[in-house]
Coordinates of C-alpha atoms and ligand atoms in Angstrom, one line a residue:
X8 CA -225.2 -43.3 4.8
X9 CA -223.5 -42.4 1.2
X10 CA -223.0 -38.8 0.8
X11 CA -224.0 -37.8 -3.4
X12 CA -222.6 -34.4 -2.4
X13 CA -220.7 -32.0 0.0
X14 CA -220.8 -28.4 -0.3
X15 CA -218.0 -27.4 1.9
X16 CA -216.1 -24.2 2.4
X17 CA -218.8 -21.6 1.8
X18 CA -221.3 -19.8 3.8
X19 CA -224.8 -21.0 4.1
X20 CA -228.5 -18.2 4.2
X21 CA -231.4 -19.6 6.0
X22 CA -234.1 -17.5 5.5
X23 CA -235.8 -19.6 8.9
X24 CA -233.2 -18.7 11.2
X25 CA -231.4 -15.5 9.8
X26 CA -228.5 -17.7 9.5
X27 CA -225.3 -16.1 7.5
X28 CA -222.8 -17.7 7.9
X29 CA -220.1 -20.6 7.5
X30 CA -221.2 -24.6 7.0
X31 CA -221.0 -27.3 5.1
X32 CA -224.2 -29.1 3.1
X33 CA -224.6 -32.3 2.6
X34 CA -226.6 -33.9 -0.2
X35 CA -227.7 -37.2 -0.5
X36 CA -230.5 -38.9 -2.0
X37 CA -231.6 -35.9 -3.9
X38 CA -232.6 -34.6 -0.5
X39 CA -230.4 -32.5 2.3
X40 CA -229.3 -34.8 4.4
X41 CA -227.2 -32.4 7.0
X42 CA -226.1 -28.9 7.4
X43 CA -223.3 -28.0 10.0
X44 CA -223.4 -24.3 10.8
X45 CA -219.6 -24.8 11.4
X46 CA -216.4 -23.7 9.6
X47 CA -215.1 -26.8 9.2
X48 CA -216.5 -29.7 9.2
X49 CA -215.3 -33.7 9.0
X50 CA -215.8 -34.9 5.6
X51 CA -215.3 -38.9 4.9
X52 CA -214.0 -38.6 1.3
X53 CA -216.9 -38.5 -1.4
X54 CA -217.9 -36.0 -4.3
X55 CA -216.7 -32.1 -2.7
X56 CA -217.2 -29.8 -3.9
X57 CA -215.3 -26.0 -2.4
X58 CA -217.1 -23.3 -2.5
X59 CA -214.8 -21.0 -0.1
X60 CA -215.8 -17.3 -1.0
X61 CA -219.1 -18.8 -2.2
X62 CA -223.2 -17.9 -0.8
X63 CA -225.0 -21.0 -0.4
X64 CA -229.0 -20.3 -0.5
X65 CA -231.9 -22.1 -0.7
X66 CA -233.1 -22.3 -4.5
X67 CA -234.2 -19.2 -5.7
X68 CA -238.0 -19.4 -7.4
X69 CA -239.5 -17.2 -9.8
X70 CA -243.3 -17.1 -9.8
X71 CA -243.9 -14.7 -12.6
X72 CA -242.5 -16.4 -16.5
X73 CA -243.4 -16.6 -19.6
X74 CA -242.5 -19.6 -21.6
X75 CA -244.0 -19.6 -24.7
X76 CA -245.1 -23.0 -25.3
X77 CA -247.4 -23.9 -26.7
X78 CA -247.7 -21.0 -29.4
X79 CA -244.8 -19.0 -30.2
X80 CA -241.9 -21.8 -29.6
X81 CA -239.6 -19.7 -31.9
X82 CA -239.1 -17.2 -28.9
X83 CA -238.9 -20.0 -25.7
X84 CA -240.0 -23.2 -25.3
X85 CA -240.7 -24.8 -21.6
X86 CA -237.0 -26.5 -21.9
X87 CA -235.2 -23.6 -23.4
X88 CA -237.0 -21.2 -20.8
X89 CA -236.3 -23.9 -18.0
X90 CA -232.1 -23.7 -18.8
X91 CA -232.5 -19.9 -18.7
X92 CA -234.2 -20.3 -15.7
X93 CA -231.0 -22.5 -14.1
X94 CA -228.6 -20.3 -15.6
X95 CA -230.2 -17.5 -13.4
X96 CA -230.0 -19.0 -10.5
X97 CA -233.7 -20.4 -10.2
X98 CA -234.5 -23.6 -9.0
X99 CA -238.2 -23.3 -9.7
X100 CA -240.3 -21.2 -11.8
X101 CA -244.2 -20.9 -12.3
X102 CA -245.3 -20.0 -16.2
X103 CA -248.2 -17.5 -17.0
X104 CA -251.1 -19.1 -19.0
X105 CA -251.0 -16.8 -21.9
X106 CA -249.7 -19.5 -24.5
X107 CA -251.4 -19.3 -28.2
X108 CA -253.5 -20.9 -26.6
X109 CA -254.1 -20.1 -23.3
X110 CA -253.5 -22.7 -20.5
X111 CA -256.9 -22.7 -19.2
X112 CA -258.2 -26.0 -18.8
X113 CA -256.6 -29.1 -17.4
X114 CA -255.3 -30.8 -20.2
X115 CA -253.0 -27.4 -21.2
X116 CA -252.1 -28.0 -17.4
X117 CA -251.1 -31.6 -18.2
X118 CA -249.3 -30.6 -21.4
X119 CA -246.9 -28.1 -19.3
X120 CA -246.6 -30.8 -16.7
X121 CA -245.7 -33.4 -18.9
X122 CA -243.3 -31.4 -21.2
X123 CA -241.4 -30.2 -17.6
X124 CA -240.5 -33.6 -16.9
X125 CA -237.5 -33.1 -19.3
X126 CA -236.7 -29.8 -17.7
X127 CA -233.8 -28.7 -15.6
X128 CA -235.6 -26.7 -13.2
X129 CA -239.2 -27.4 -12.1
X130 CA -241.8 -26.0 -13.7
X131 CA -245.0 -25.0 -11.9
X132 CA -248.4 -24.2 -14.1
X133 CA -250.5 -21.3 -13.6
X134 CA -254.1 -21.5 -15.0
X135 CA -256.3 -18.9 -16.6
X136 CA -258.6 -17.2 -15.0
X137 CA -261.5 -16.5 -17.7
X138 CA -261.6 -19.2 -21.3
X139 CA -259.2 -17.9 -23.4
X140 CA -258.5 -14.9 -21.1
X141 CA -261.0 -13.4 -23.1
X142 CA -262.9 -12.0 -19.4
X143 CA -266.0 -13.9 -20.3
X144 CA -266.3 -16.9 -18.7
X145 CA -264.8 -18.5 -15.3
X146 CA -262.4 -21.4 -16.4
X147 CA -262.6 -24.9 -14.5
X148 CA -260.2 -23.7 -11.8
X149 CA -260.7 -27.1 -9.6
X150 CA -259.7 -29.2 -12.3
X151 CA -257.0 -27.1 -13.1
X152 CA -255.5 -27.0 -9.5
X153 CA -256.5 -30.6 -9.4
X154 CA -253.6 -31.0 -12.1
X155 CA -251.2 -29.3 -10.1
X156 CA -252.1 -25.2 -11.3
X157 CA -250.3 -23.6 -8.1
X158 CA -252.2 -20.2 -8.8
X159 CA -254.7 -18.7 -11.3
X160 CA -254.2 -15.8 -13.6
X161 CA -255.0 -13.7 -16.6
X162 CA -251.8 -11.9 -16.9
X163 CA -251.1 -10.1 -19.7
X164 CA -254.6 -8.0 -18.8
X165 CA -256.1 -6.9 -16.1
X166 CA -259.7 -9.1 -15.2
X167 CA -261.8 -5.8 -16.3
X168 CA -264.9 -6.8 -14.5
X169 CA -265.5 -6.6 -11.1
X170 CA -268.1 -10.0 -11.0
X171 CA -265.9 -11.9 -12.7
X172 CA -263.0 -11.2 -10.2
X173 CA -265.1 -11.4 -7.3
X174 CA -265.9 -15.1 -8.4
X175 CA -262.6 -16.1 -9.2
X176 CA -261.4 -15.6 -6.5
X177 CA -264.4 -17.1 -4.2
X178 CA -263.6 -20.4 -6.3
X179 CA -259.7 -19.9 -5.9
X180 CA -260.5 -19.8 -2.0
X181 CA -261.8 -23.3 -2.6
X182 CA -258.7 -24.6 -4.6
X183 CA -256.4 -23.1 -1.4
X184 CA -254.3 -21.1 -4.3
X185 CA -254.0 -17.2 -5.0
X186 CA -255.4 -15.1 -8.0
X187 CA -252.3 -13.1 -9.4
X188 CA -253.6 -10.5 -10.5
X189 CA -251.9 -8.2 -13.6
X190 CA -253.9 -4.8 -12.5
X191 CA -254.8 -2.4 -15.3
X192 CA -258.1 -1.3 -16.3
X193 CA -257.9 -0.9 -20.1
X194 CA -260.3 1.9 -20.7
X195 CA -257.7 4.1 -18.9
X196 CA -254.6 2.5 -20.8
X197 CA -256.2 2.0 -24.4
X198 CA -253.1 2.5 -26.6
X199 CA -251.1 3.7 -24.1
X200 CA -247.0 2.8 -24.7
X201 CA -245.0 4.7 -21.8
X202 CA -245.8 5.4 -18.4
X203 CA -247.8 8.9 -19.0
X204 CA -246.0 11.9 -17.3
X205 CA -243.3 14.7 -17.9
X206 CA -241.4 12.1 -20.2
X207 CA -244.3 10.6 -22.2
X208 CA -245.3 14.8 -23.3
X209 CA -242.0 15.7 -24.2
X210 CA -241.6 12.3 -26.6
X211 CA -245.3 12.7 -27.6
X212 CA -246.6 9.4 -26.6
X213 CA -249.3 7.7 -25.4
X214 CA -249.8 7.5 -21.9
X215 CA -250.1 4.6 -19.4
X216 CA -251.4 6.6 -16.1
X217 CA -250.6 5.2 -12.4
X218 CA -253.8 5.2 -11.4
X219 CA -255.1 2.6 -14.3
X220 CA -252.7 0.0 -12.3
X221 CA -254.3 1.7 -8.4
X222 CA -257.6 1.8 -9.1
X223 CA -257.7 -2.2 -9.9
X224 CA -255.0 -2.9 -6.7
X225 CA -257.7 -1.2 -5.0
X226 CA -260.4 -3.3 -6.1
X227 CA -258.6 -6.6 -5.8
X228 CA -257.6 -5.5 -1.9
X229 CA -261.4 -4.8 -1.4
X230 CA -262.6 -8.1 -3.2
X231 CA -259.6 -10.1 -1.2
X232 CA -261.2 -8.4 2.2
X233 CA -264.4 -9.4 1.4
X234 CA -264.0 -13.1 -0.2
X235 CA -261.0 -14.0 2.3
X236 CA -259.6 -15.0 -0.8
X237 CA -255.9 -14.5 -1.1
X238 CA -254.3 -12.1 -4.1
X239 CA -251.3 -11.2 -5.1
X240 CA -250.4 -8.1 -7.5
X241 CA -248.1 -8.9 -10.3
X242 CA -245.6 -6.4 -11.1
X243 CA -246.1 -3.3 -8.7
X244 CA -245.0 -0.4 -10.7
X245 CA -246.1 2.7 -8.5
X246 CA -245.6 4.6 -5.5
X247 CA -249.5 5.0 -5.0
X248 CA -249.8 0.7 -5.5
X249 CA -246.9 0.2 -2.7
X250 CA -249.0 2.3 0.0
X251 CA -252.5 0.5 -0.9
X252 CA -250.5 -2.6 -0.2
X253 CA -248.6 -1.6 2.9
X254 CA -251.8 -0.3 4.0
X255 CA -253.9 -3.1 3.4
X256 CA -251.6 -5.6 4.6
X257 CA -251.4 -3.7 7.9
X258 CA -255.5 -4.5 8.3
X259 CA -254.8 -8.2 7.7
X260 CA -255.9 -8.4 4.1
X261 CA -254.7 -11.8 2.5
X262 CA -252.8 -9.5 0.0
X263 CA -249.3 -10.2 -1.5
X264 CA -247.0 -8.9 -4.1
X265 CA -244.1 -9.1 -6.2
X266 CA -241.6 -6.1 -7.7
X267 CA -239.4 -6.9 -11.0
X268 CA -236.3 -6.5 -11.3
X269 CA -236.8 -3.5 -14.0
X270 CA -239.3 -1.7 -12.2
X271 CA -236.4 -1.2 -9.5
X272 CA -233.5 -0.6 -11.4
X273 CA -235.3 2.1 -14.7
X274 CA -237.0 4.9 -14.9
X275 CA -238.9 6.3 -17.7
X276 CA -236.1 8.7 -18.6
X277 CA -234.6 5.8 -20.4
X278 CA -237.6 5.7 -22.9
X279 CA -235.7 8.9 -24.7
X280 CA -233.4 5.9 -26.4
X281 CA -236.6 4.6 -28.2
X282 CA -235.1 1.3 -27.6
X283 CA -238.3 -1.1 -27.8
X284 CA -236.7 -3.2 -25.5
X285 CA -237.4 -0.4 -22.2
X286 CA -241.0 -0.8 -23.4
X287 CA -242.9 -3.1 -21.2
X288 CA -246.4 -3.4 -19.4
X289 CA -246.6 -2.3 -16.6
X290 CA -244.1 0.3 -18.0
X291 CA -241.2 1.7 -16.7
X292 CA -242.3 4.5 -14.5
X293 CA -240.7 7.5 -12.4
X294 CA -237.6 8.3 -9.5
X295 CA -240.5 8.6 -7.1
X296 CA -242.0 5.1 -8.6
X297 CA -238.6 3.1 -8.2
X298 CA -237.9 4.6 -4.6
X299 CA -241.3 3.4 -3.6
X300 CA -241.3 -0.2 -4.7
X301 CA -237.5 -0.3 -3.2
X302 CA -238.7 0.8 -0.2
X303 CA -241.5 -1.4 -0.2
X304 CA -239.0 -4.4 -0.8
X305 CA -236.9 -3.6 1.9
X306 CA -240.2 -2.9 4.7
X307 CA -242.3 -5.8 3.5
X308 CA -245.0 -3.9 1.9
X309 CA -243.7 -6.0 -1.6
X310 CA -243.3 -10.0 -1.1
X311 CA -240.8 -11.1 -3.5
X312 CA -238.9 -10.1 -6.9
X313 CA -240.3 -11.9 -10.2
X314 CA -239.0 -11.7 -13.5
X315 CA -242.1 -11.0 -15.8
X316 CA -239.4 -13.0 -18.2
X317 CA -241.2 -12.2 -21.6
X318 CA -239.5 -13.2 -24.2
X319 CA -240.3 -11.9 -27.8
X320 CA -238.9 -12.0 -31.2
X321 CA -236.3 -9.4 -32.7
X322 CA -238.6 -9.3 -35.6
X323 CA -241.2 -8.4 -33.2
X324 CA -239.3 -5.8 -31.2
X325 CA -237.4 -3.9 -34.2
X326 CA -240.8 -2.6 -35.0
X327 CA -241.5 1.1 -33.8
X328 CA -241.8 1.8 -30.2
X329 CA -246.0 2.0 -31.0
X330 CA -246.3 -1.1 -32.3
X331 CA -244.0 -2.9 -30.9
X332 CA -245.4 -5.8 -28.2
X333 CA -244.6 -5.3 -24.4
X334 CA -242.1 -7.0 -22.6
X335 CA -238.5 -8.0 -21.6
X336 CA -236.5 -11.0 -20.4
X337 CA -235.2 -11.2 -17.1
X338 CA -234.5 -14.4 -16.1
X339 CA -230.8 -14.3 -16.2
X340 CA -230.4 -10.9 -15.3
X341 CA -233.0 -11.1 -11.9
X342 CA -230.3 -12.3 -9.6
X343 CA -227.2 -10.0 -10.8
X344 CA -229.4 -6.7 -10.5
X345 CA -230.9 -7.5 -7.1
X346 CA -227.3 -8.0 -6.2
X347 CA -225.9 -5.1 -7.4
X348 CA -228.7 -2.8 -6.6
X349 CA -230.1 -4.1 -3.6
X350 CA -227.4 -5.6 -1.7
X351 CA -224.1 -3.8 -2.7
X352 CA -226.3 -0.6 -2.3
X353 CA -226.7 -2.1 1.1
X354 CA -231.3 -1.7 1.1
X355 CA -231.5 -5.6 1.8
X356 CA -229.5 -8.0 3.5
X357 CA -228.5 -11.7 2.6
X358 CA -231.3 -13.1 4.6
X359 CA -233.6 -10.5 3.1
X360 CA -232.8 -11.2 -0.6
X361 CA -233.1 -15.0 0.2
X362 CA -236.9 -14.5 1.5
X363 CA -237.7 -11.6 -1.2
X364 CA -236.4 -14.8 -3.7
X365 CA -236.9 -17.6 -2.2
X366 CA -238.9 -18.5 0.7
X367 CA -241.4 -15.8 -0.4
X368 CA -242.7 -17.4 -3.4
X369 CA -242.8 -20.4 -2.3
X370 CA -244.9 -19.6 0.9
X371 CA -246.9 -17.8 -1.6
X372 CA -247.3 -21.1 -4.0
X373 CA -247.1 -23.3 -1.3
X374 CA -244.6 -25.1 -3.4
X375 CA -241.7 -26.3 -1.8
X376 CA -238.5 -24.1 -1.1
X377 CA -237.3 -21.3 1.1
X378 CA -235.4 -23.5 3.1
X379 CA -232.1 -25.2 4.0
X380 CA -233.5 -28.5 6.5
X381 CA -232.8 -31.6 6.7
X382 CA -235.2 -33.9 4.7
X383 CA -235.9 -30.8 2.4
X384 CA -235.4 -31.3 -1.6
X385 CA -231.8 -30.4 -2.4
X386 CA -232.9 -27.5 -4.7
X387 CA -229.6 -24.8 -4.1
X388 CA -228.3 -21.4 -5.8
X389 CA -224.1 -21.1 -5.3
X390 CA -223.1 -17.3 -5.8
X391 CA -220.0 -15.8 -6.5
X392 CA -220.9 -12.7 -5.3
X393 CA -217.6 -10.5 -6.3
X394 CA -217.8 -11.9 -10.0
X395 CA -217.9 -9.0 -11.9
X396 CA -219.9 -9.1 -15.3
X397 CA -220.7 -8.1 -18.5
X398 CA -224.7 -8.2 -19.5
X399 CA -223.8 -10.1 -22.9
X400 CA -227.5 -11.8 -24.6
X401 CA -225.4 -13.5 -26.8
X402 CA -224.2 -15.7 -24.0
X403 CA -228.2 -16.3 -22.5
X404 CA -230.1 -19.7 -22.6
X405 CA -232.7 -17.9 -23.6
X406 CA -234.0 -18.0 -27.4
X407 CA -234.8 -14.2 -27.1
X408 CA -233.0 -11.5 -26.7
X409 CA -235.1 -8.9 -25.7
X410 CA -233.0 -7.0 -23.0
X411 CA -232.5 -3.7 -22.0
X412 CA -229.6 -4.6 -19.9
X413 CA -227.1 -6.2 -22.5
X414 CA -223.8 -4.0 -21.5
X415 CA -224.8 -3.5 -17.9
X416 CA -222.1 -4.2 -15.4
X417 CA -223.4 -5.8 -12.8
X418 CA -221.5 -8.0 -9.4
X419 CA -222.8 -11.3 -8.5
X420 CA -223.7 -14.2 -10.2
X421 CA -225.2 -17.6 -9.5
X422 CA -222.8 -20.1 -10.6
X423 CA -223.5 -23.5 -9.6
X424 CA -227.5 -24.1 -9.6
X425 CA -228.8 -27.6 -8.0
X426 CA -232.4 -29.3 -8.5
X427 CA -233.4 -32.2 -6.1
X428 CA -229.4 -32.7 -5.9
X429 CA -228.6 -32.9 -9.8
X430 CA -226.1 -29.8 -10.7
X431 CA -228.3 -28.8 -13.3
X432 CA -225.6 -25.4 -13.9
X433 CA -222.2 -24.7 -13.3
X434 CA -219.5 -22.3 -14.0
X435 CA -217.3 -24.0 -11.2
Ligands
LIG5 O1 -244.6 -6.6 -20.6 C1 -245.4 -7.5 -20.5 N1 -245.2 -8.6 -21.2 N2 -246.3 -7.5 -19.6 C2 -247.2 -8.5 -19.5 O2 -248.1 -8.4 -18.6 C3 -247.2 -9.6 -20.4 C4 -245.9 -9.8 -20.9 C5 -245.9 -10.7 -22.1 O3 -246.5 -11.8 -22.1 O4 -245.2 -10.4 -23.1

């Protein structure tokens, strides 16, 4: 058989086996047709490509973006978004639903669909929980999974009432997808900006309090032990969220959960800057806070690292840190801080960080990924990971530029990116 592709010279991470080490891949077909867990292996000419000094790993997915198309395609659409995406490292992505307007019936499904087709990286919808996200009413969730919504979601708010979440996630049962669940009650956040503590007093600024974001994981642990329904918590931002998970998970609750890159690499203390780019929902929280949700990453208590990529407009985030709207991109940055803070700090291994990126998420979808087999689609991140580099956002794919991290030095980088065997990135 023809060989599109040979990735020769590097060494390979399979999550399945706790494989590191040398081998040589070969593509063909779009698919992986081979991988010899060998140094060297016999090559009969064909496209190959050397990757010596390179990490081989099975696509990296991110299951928590926002594009924002349809709405506000002056900060990302779903192709500029998707070559950000590539650029990072990611294979795969899944996009939140809060689009002007929200993607909560099967047609906005469809529309995200079809507009992916074009895209580098695949795209995978996730539907709205309530119409609108307004919390009133349960959206059609079977037509929307129907379409291909790989998980439901009002992210962006917390589902405030307890009804509501109980019976979307009794109909999410049905569709054989998760409820992500963004937890905040917002009667104990109202017009909160920071994360409420020592820092938020001393700058005089509204509050965000920990237990706005416990008191909902709580709930959504108790509602997931009573329905059998699975849920996963979006961005885990305190110490007091990573034990209710740890703990629940140890009683067999279908609970899962995903840390961001910011909420392990910032604290707070930062917020003294002003810069509106450090502000972000959940926010950026305390020492104690960051150890916690490290800790979490590296014991299983926390799934998987997502982005929350939120991209917003300069315009937007020049305004004063009160006014200004929440969020941050991430989707270029994701791979080179989990490098440099996870694994040169030596909390999670190669393996590790290839299941906390990879095979996670896509267990958690059920979407395809994780894994290096034969047969399997030929979606692959290459890292360098001795490149040393400069955070620069005039260098991103992205059509924000709504980072905290522009000047960061950071080691490790993806630089060759491969979707169903197309190279759809490369700095090689
Ligand atoms: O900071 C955030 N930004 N948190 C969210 O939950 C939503 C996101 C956005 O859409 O901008």
């Amino acid at each position: 058989m023809k060989n599109d592709m040979v990735l020769a010279g590097g060494k390979i991470v399979d999550p399945a086996t706790g494989y590191f080490g040398p081998a040589t891949v070969f593509i063909s077909d779009g698919k992986i047709e081979k991988v010899e867990k060998r140094k060297k292996s016999k090559i009969a000419g064909g496209n190959v490509i050397k990757l010596d000094g390179k990490i081989i790993c099975p696509g990296f997915i991110d299951m928590h973006v926002h594009l924002r198309e349809p709405g506000d395609e002056d900060e990302e659409t779903i192709i500029s978004g998707s070559e950000a995406a590539a650029a990072g490292g990611f294979t795969s992505i899944a996009c939140m639903p809060n689009t002007k307007p929200p993607l909560d019936d099967a047609g906005a499904i469809e529309y995200v669909n079809n507009r992916a087709l074009l895209a580098p990286v695949k795209v995978y919808p996730v539907g709205a929980v309530t119409v609108g996200q307004k919390g009133d009413t349960l959206t059609e969730m079977m037509e929307m999974s129907a379409c291909g919504a790989v998980a439901f979601s009002d992210d962006g708010s917390g589902v405030q009432n307890n009804d509501m979440m109980r019976r979307a996630l009794e109909y999410s049962k049905t569709c054989g997808v998760p409820v992500i669940s963004h937890c905040e009650y917002s009667d104990l956040t109202a017009s909160g900006v920071m994360h409420e503590g020592f820092i938020s007093s001393k700058l005089g600024m509204k509050g965000i309090p920990a237990i706005a974001e416990e008191l909902m994981v709580m709930r959504e642990i108790m509602l997931a032990s009573l329905t059998g329904a699975r849920v996963h918590i979006a961005h885990v931002s305190t110490a007091g969220s990573v034990d209710l998970i740890r703990k629940a998970k140890k009683s067999k609750v279908p609970v899962t959960a995903e840390v961001t890159p910011h909420h392990f690499s910032m604290t707070d203390e930062l917020i003294n800057s002003f810069d509106t780019n450090l502000k972000v929902n959940p926010p950026l929280r305390t020492k104690n806070d960051v150890d916690a949700v490290i800790k979490g990453l590296a014991d299983g208590a926390i799934d998987c690292v997502a982005s929350d990529h939120a991209p917003h407009s300069i315009e937007d985030k020049e305004l004063e840190f009160d006014y200004a709207p929440f969020g941050l991109i991430g989707l270029e940055t994701a791979l080179g801080l989990v490098i440099t803070k996870l694994i040169n700090e030596k909390i999670l291994t190669w393996v590790e960080v290839v299941d906390r990126m990879s095979a996670a998420p896509a267990r958690i979808l059920d979407i395809p990924g994780g894994i290096l087999n034969e047969g399997e689609p030929a979606d692959i991140t290459v890292i360098d990971p001795e490149l040393e580099w400069i955070v620069n956002p005039n260098d991103f794919k992205s059509l924000s530029r709504n980072t905290p991290f522009a000047g960061w030095q950071l080691k490790g980088k993806a630089v060759m990116t491969i979707v169903d065997g197309n190279i759809v990135y490369s700095l090689i």
